[in-house]
Amino acid sequence: MIFQNPTYLWGFLALTIPLAIHFLNRGEVKVIKVGSIKLLKEYETARTKNIRLNEYVLLALRLLALTLVVLLMAQPQITHNPSNTPLTFLIEPSLATHDMLKSLRDKIPDGADLKLLSDGFPEIEEGTDINMGKPNYWQLMQDMEKIPTDSIVIFAKGLIESVKGMRPKTTINSNWILVDDLASVDKPIVAFVDKDKYQLITQVSDERVTSFKVLPPAAMGDNLKTIGGDSLRLVSQEKSRVVPIVQRDTIKVAIMFEKAFEKESHYFEAACKAILRYSEWPSSIYRLEAQANLDLSDTNVLIWLAHNEGPKFEGVQISYDLDEVANKLLKPTAVKGKYHLTERLGLNAIEDGRLVSELEDILNLDFKVEEIANFDDIRLLPKAELIPVYIADARNQFKKEVKDVPDWLWFLLVPVLVTERLLAKHRKQ
């Protein structure tokens, strides 16, 4: 038995209170002088025995009530070792139809379990839904502590994108078997459109690296056909593909500055040009001295380099606000799309790439691609980097089942208190 709040066990010292009261009251004897006790002797003996018995029962009930109250506050739990399955096989859902693992179902030893590597670890049976998405290996590894088994064999692909968070510590005796059934990927994922000119982005991925290429459609030798204005069909002799279209609207960037910030304005202009030209995104960038009444209705990004507060602007806005303890050059504010330049710019901010890197994140030119493109990241993690940290000496502690006791204590406490009150009332009478 263990206790969630063992500090309350000091409450057992309260058991000395009813004991002390009981023994102190025994010394209070009232002497009454009478002429003869010949006729009262037998009656007194019987009544004295009943009174003493009543006192002892009341004392026992009060001690029991205090004991139950202390235990309720300490919250005891009963632990016991569950009956474990000797071996459990866990299979990643996308591998459930793999030929090698299909044969495993017929060869599974007696007493072993076959489950899916997904939330809840459902049993694999006929009709089981295996379209459960990609598992989070390390999160599921922590949940495996709850499986009543002595050993686990895990069949998984070992995808990098299925590893999230910190490497877990576990008491589970597990063996990871990585099954590589993924073919390399080389496919178009999205098309950019700029003035009726198409540009395809293709993904090239294998177990080691994922990269992207920018190709003109003619380079693929496909016939093009738009579908509803938001998709592009690529028809070849082998097969056809449908990829989403992203319209590349011109991004307009306004850099407004005071004379004291003219150097910073040139740095921002150069950074914006580098980012937009590299991404081949149509853009319009202009610099001018800070003006309060300028029409910015068709501007997407405003960079306000001045000591005074900038104009109200609905798009992305960067303004100067010195912050010597900030850990970023362009610090996001509490308002979405608003950022502060936290220091004056110098060559160090350009050379270390902070300005370009953080400005690129703010412009977020790929946000539409991330929302609509279908990526297939098939990079794999080596087995040595996938397996969790095994803690052998703590295994028994975590494998015990725990059951709360307080519910049963309440059923005992209530009748004890009722009985004690009835006996105390009877004693007074």
Coordinates of C-alpha atoms in Angstrom, one line a residue:
M1 CA 0.0 0.0 0.0
I2 CA 1.2 3.5 -0.8
F3 CA -0.1 7.0 0.1
Q4 CA -0.6 10.0 -2.1
N5 CA -0.4 12.4 0.9
P6 CA 1.8 10.6 3.4
T7 CA 2.3 13.8 5.5
Y8 CA -1.2 13.4 6.9
L9 CA -0.2 10.1 8.6
W10 CA 1.1 12.3 11.4
G11 CA -2.6 12.6 12.2
F12 CA -2.5 9.2 13.9
L13 CA -1.0 11.1 16.9
A14 CA -4.6 12.4 17.4
L15 CA -5.5 8.9 18.6
T16 CA -3.9 9.7 21.9
I17 CA -6.6 12.3 22.6
P18 CA -9.6 9.9 23.2
L19 CA -7.2 7.5 25.1
A20 CA -6.1 10.3 27.4
I21 CA -9.7 11.5 28.0
H22 CA -10.8 7.9 28.8
F23 CA -8.1 7.2 31.4
L24 CA -8.4 10.6 33.0
N25 CA -12.1 10.2 33.5
R26 CA -11.6 6.9 35.3
G27 CA -10.1 8.8 38.2
E28 CA -13.2 10.8 38.9
V29 CA -15.1 8.9 41.6
K30 CA -18.0 10.4 43.6
V31 CA -18.4 8.9 47.2
I32 CA -21.9 8.8 48.6
K33 CA -22.5 7.6 52.2
V34 CA -25.4 5.2 52.6
G35 CA -26.6 3.1 55.6
S36 CA -26.5 -0.3 53.9
I37 CA -25.6 -1.7 50.5
K38 CA -26.9 -5.2 51.1
L39 CA -29.8 -4.9 48.8
L40 CA -27.9 -2.8 46.2
K41 CA -24.8 -4.9 45.7
E42 CA -25.9 -7.3 43.0
Y43 CA -27.6 -4.6 41.0
E44 CA -24.5 -2.3 41.1
T45 CA -22.3 -5.1 39.8
A46 CA -24.4 -5.7 36.7
R47 CA -24.8 -2.0 35.9
T48 CA -21.1 -1.4 36.4
K49 CA -20.2 -4.1 33.9
N50 CA -22.6 -2.6 31.3
I51 CA -21.2 0.9 31.8
R52 CA -17.6 -0.3 31.4
L53 CA -18.5 -2.3 28.3
N54 CA -20.2 0.8 26.8
E55 CA -17.1 2.9 27.6
Y56 CA -14.8 0.5 25.9
V57 CA -17.0 0.2 22.8
L58 CA -17.3 4.0 22.5
L59 CA -13.5 4.3 22.9
A60 CA -13.0 1.8 20.1
L61 CA -15.5 3.5 17.8
R62 CA -13.9 6.9 18.3
L63 CA -10.4 5.5 17.7
L64 CA -11.7 3.8 14.5
A65 CA -13.3 7.0 13.3
L66 CA -10.1 9.0 13.8
T67 CA -8.2 6.3 12.0
L68 CA -10.5 6.4 9.0
V69 CA -10.4 10.2 8.8
V70 CA -6.6 10.2 8.8
L71 CA -6.5 7.5 6.1
L72 CA -9.0 9.5 3.9
M73 CA -6.7 12.5 4.1
A74 CA -3.6 10.4 3.3
Q75 CA -5.4 8.8 0.3
P76 CA -4.1 5.2 0.4
Q77 CA -3.7 3.2 -2.8
I78 CA -3.4 -0.6 -3.1
T79 CA -0.8 -1.8 -5.6
H80 CA -0.4 -5.2 -7.2
N81 CA 1.4 -6.7 -10.1
P82 CA -1.0 -7.4 -13.0
S83 CA -1.1 -10.5 -15.0
N84 CA 0.9 -9.6 -18.1
T85 CA 0.9 -10.9 -21.7
P86 CA 4.3 -12.4 -22.4
L87 CA 4.7 -10.6 -25.8
T88 CA 2.9 -7.9 -27.7
F89 CA 3.4 -6.9 -31.3
L90 CA 2.7 -3.3 -32.3
I91 CA 2.4 -2.5 -36.0
E92 CA 2.3 1.0 -37.6
P93 CA -1.1 1.4 -39.3
S94 CA 0.4 2.1 -42.7
L95 CA 2.3 -1.3 -42.5
A96 CA -0.8 -3.4 -41.6
T97 CA -1.2 -4.4 -45.2
H98 CA 2.5 -5.1 -45.8
D99 CA 3.1 -8.6 -47.1
M100 CA 5.6 -9.5 -44.5
L101 CA 3.4 -8.4 -41.7
K102 CA 0.3 -10.2 -43.1
S103 CA 2.1 -13.5 -42.7
L104 CA 3.0 -12.5 -39.1
R105 CA -0.7 -12.7 -38.1
D106 CA -0.7 -16.5 -38.9
K107 CA 2.6 -17.1 -37.1
I108 CA 1.9 -15.2 -33.9
P109 CA 2.7 -17.3 -30.8
D110 CA 0.1 -18.4 -28.4
G111 CA -0.6 -15.8 -25.6
A112 CA 0.8 -12.9 -27.7
D113 CA -1.2 -9.8 -28.7
L114 CA -1.2 -8.1 -32.0
K115 CA -2.1 -4.3 -31.9
L116 CA -1.8 -1.2 -33.9
L117 CA 0.8 1.4 -33.1
S118 CA -1.7 4.3 -32.6
D119 CA -3.7 6.0 -29.8
G120 CA -5.3 3.4 -27.5
F121 CA -3.4 0.5 -29.2
P122 CA -6.5 -1.2 -30.7
E123 CA -6.4 -4.9 -31.5
I124 CA -5.9 -5.9 -35.2
E125 CA -9.0 -7.7 -36.3
E126 CA -11.0 -8.1 -39.5
G127 CA -12.5 -4.8 -40.4
T128 CA -10.1 -2.7 -38.2
D129 CA -9.7 0.8 -39.6
I130 CA -6.0 1.3 -40.4
N131 CA -6.3 4.8 -41.9
M132 CA -5.2 6.6 -38.7
G133 CA -2.6 8.9 -39.9
K134 CA 1.0 9.0 -38.9
P135 CA 1.8 8.1 -35.3
N136 CA 3.9 10.1 -32.9
Y137 CA 6.5 7.4 -31.9
W138 CA 7.8 8.9 -28.7
Q139 CA 4.4 9.9 -27.4
L140 CA 3.1 6.4 -27.9
M141 CA 6.3 5.0 -26.3
Q142 CA 5.3 6.7 -23.1
D143 CA 1.7 5.3 -23.4
M144 CA 3.1 1.8 -23.7
E145 CA 3.8 1.8 -20.0
K146 CA 0.1 1.1 -19.5
I147 CA 0.1 -2.1 -21.7
P148 CA 0.2 -5.2 -19.4
T149 CA 3.0 -7.0 -21.2
D150 CA 6.5 -8.3 -20.5
S151 CA 8.0 -7.4 -23.9
I152 CA 7.0 -5.4 -27.0
V153 CA 8.1 -5.8 -30.6
I154 CA 7.4 -2.7 -32.7
F155 CA 7.2 -2.7 -36.5
A156 CA 7.5 0.9 -37.8
K157 CA 8.8 2.9 -40.8
G158 CA 10.9 5.2 -38.6
L159 CA 9.8 8.4 -40.3
I160 CA 11.5 11.6 -39.1
E161 CA 8.2 13.5 -39.1
S162 CA 6.7 10.9 -36.7
V163 CA 9.3 11.8 -34.0
K164 CA 8.2 14.8 -32.0
G165 CA 9.3 16.2 -28.6
M166 CA 12.1 15.0 -26.3
R167 CA 13.4 11.5 -26.3
P168 CA 11.4 9.7 -23.6
K169 CA 12.5 7.5 -20.8
T170 CA 10.8 4.1 -20.5
T171 CA 10.8 0.9 -18.5
I172 CA 9.4 -1.1 -21.3
N173 CA 11.5 -3.9 -22.8
S174 CA 11.0 -3.1 -26.5
N175 CA 12.6 -4.1 -29.8
W176 CA 12.1 -1.8 -32.8
I177 CA 12.1 -3.3 -36.2
L178 CA 12.2 -0.8 -39.0
V179 CA 10.4 -1.7 -42.3
D180 CA 11.5 0.3 -45.3
D181 CA 8.7 0.0 -47.9
L182 CA 8.9 3.6 -49.2
A183 CA 9.8 4.4 -52.8
S184 CA 11.6 7.7 -53.7
V185 CA 9.3 10.6 -54.5
D186 CA 9.7 12.9 -57.5
K187 CA 6.4 14.7 -58.2
P188 CA 4.9 18.2 -58.8
I189 CA 3.2 19.5 -55.7
V190 CA 2.1 23.1 -56.6
A191 CA 2.0 25.5 -59.5
F192 CA 2.6 29.2 -59.3
V193 CA 0.8 31.5 -61.8
D194 CA 2.0 34.9 -62.7
K195 CA 0.3 36.7 -65.6
D196 CA -0.8 33.4 -67.2
K197 CA 2.8 31.9 -66.9
Y198 CA 3.0 28.7 -65.0
Q199 CA 5.9 27.6 -62.8
L200 CA 5.9 24.1 -61.2
I201 CA 7.4 23.2 -57.8
T202 CA 8.4 19.6 -57.6
Q203 CA 9.4 17.5 -54.6
V204 CA 12.3 15.1 -54.7
S205 CA 12.6 13.0 -51.6
D206 CA 14.2 9.8 -50.5
E207 CA 15.1 8.2 -47.1
R208 CA 17.9 10.7 -46.5
V209 CA 16.9 14.1 -47.9
T210 CA 13.9 16.1 -49.2
S211 CA 14.4 18.9 -51.7
F212 CA 12.4 21.0 -54.1
K213 CA 12.9 22.0 -57.7
V214 CA 11.5 24.9 -59.7
L215 CA 10.7 23.9 -63.2
P216 CA 8.8 25.4 -66.1
P217 CA 6.0 23.1 -67.2
A218 CA 7.5 22.6 -70.6
A219 CA 10.5 20.9 -69.0
M220 CA 8.2 18.1 -67.9
G221 CA 6.8 17.4 -71.4
D222 CA 3.2 17.4 -70.1
N223 CA 0.0 18.9 -71.5
L224 CA -1.5 21.5 -69.2
K225 CA -5.1 22.0 -68.4
T226 CA -6.6 24.3 -65.7
I227 CA -9.5 23.0 -63.7
G228 CA -11.8 25.6 -62.3
G229 CA -9.1 28.1 -62.1
D230 CA -7.6 26.7 -58.8
S231 CA -6.0 23.5 -60.1
L232 CA -3.7 22.4 -62.9
R233 CA -3.9 18.9 -64.6
L234 CA -0.6 17.6 -65.9
V235 CA -1.3 14.9 -68.5
S236 CA 1.5 12.6 -69.7
Q237 CA 1.7 9.3 -71.5
E238 CA 2.0 7.4 -68.2
K239 CA -0.4 9.2 -65.9
S240 CA -2.1 12.5 -65.0
R241 CA -1.7 14.6 -61.9
V242 CA -3.7 17.4 -60.5
V243 CA -1.8 20.1 -58.5
P244 CA -3.1 23.2 -56.8
I245 CA -2.5 26.7 -58.2
V246 CA -1.2 29.6 -56.2
Q247 CA -1.7 33.0 -57.7
R248 CA 1.3 35.2 -57.3
D249 CA -0.1 38.6 -56.6
T250 CA 2.4 41.5 -56.5
I251 CA 3.7 42.2 -53.0
K252 CA 4.0 46.0 -52.4
V253 CA 6.5 47.0 -49.7
A254 CA 6.7 50.6 -48.4
I255 CA 9.8 51.7 -46.5
M256 CA 9.2 55.0 -44.8
F257 CA 12.0 56.6 -42.8
E258 CA 13.4 59.6 -41.0
K259 CA 16.7 61.0 -42.0
A260 CA 18.3 59.4 -38.9
F261 CA 17.2 56.0 -40.2
E262 CA 18.3 56.3 -43.8
K263 CA 21.0 53.7 -43.4
E264 CA 18.4 51.2 -42.0
S265 CA 16.1 51.9 -44.9
H266 CA 18.8 50.8 -47.4
Y267 CA 19.4 47.6 -45.4
F268 CA 15.7 46.8 -45.4
E269 CA 15.4 47.6 -49.2
A270 CA 18.3 45.3 -50.0
A271 CA 16.9 42.5 -47.8
C272 CA 13.4 42.7 -49.3
K273 CA 14.8 42.6 -52.9
A274 CA 17.0 39.6 -52.1
I275 CA 14.1 37.6 -50.6
L276 CA 11.6 38.5 -53.3
R277 CA 14.0 38.0 -56.2
Y278 CA 15.2 34.7 -54.9
S279 CA 11.6 33.4 -54.5
E280 CA 10.8 34.9 -57.9
W281 CA 7.7 36.6 -56.4
P282 CA 6.5 39.7 -58.2
S283 CA 7.1 42.7 -56.0
S284 CA 7.1 46.5 -55.8
I285 CA 9.5 48.1 -53.2
Y286 CA 9.7 51.9 -52.7
R287 CA 11.5 54.1 -50.2
L288 CA 10.4 57.6 -49.1
E289 CA 10.6 59.9 -46.1
A290 CA 8.0 59.3 -43.4
Q291 CA 4.7 61.0 -44.1
A292 CA 1.6 60.9 -42.0
N293 CA -1.0 61.2 -44.7
L294 CA 0.3 58.8 -47.4
D295 CA -2.3 56.4 -49.0
L296 CA -1.3 52.9 -48.1
S297 CA -4.5 51.1 -49.1
D298 CA -2.7 49.0 -51.8
T299 CA 0.4 48.3 -49.7
N300 CA 1.0 44.8 -48.2
V301 CA 4.0 45.5 -46.0
L302 CA 4.9 48.8 -44.2
I303 CA 8.4 49.3 -42.7
W304 CA 8.2 52.5 -40.5
L305 CA 11.7 53.7 -39.4
A306 CA 11.0 56.7 -37.2
H307 CA 10.9 57.6 -33.5
N308 CA 7.3 58.7 -33.7
E309 CA 4.4 56.3 -33.9
G310 CA 3.5 55.1 -37.4
P311 CA 0.1 55.4 -39.1
K312 CA -2.7 52.9 -38.7
F313 CA -2.1 50.0 -41.1
E314 CA -3.9 46.7 -41.6
G315 CA -1.2 44.7 -43.2
V316 CA 2.2 43.5 -41.9
Q317 CA 4.0 46.4 -40.2
I318 CA 7.5 46.8 -38.8
S319 CA 8.3 49.8 -36.6
Y320 CA 11.3 50.8 -34.6
D321 CA 11.2 50.3 -30.8
L322 CA 14.5 49.9 -29.0
D323 CA 14.7 46.8 -26.7
E324 CA 18.1 46.0 -25.4
V325 CA 17.1 42.7 -23.8
A326 CA 15.2 41.3 -26.9
N327 CA 16.5 38.0 -28.3
K328 CA 15.3 38.8 -31.8
L329 CA 16.1 41.6 -34.2
L330 CA 12.4 41.7 -35.4
K331 CA 10.3 41.0 -32.3
P332 CA 6.6 40.1 -32.7
T333 CA 4.2 42.1 -30.6
A334 CA 0.9 41.2 -29.0
V335 CA -0.9 42.3 -32.2
K336 CA -0.9 39.9 -35.0
G337 CA 1.2 41.1 -38.0
K338 CA 3.0 43.8 -36.0
Y339 CA 6.7 43.7 -35.3
H340 CA 9.3 45.9 -33.6
L341 CA 12.9 46.5 -34.9
T342 CA 14.7 46.2 -31.5
E343 CA 18.0 47.8 -32.4
R344 CA 19.7 50.0 -34.9
L345 CA 21.0 48.1 -37.9
G346 CA 24.7 47.7 -38.7
L347 CA 26.9 45.5 -40.8
N348 CA 26.8 42.7 -38.1
A349 CA 23.0 42.2 -38.6
I350 CA 23.6 41.8 -42.3
E351 CA 26.6 39.6 -42.1
D352 CA 25.1 37.1 -39.7
G353 CA 22.0 36.9 -41.8
R354 CA 19.5 37.8 -39.0
L355 CA 17.8 40.5 -40.9
V356 CA 17.2 38.5 -44.0
S357 CA 16.2 35.3 -42.1
E358 CA 13.7 37.0 -39.7
L359 CA 12.3 39.2 -42.5
E360 CA 11.8 36.1 -44.7
D361 CA 9.8 34.5 -41.8
I362 CA 7.6 37.6 -41.5
L363 CA 6.9 37.8 -45.2
N364 CA 6.0 34.1 -45.2
L365 CA 5.7 33.7 -48.9
D366 CA 5.1 30.0 -48.7
F367 CA 2.1 30.1 -46.4
K368 CA -0.4 29.1 -49.2
V369 CA 1.9 26.3 -50.4
E370 CA 2.0 24.8 -46.9
E371 CA -1.8 24.9 -46.6
I372 CA -2.7 23.3 -49.9
A373 CA 0.3 21.3 -51.2
N374 CA 0.6 17.6 -50.5
F375 CA 4.1 16.8 -49.2
D376 CA 5.5 13.3 -48.8
D377 CA 8.4 13.5 -46.4
I378 CA 9.8 10.0 -46.4
R379 CA 13.1 10.7 -44.6
L380 CA 13.9 8.0 -42.1
L381 CA 15.6 8.1 -38.7
P382 CA 18.3 5.6 -37.9
K383 CA 17.2 3.0 -35.3
A384 CA 19.8 4.2 -32.8
E385 CA 18.3 7.7 -32.8
L386 CA 14.7 6.4 -32.7
I387 CA 14.7 4.2 -29.6
P388 CA 13.9 5.8 -26.2
V389 CA 16.1 5.7 -23.1
Y390 CA 15.5 2.4 -21.2
I391 CA 15.4 2.5 -17.4
A392 CA 15.7 -1.1 -16.1
D393 CA 15.7 -0.5 -12.3
A394 CA 12.4 1.4 -12.2
R395 CA 10.5 -1.1 -14.3
N396 CA 8.6 -2.8 -11.5
Q397 CA 7.4 0.5 -9.9
F398 CA 5.8 1.6 -13.1
K399 CA 4.3 -1.8 -14.1
K400 CA 2.2 -2.1 -10.9
E401 CA -1.5 -1.4 -11.1
V402 CA -2.8 1.1 -8.5
K403 CA -6.4 1.2 -7.1
D404 CA -7.7 3.9 -4.9
V405 CA -9.0 3.0 -1.4
P406 CA -10.8 6.1 -0.1
D407 CA -14.2 5.2 -1.7
W408 CA -14.4 2.2 0.6
L409 CA -13.3 4.2 3.6
W410 CA -16.3 6.5 3.3
F411 CA -18.6 3.5 3.5
L412 CA -16.9 2.5 6.8
L413 CA -16.7 5.9 8.3
V414 CA -20.4 6.8 8.0
P415 CA -21.8 3.8 10.0
V416 CA -19.0 4.1 12.6
L417 CA -20.0 7.8 13.3
V418 CA -23.7 6.9 13.4
T419 CA -23.1 4.0 15.9
E420 CA -20.8 6.1 18.1
R421 CA -23.5 8.8 18.4
L422 CA -26.2 6.3 19.3
L423 CA -24.1 4.7 22.0
A424 CA -23.1 8.1 23.4
K425 CA -26.8 9.1 23.6
H426 CA -27.7 5.8 25.3
R427 CA -24.9 6.2 27.8
K428 CA -26.3 9.6 28.9
Q429 CA -29.7 8.2 29.3

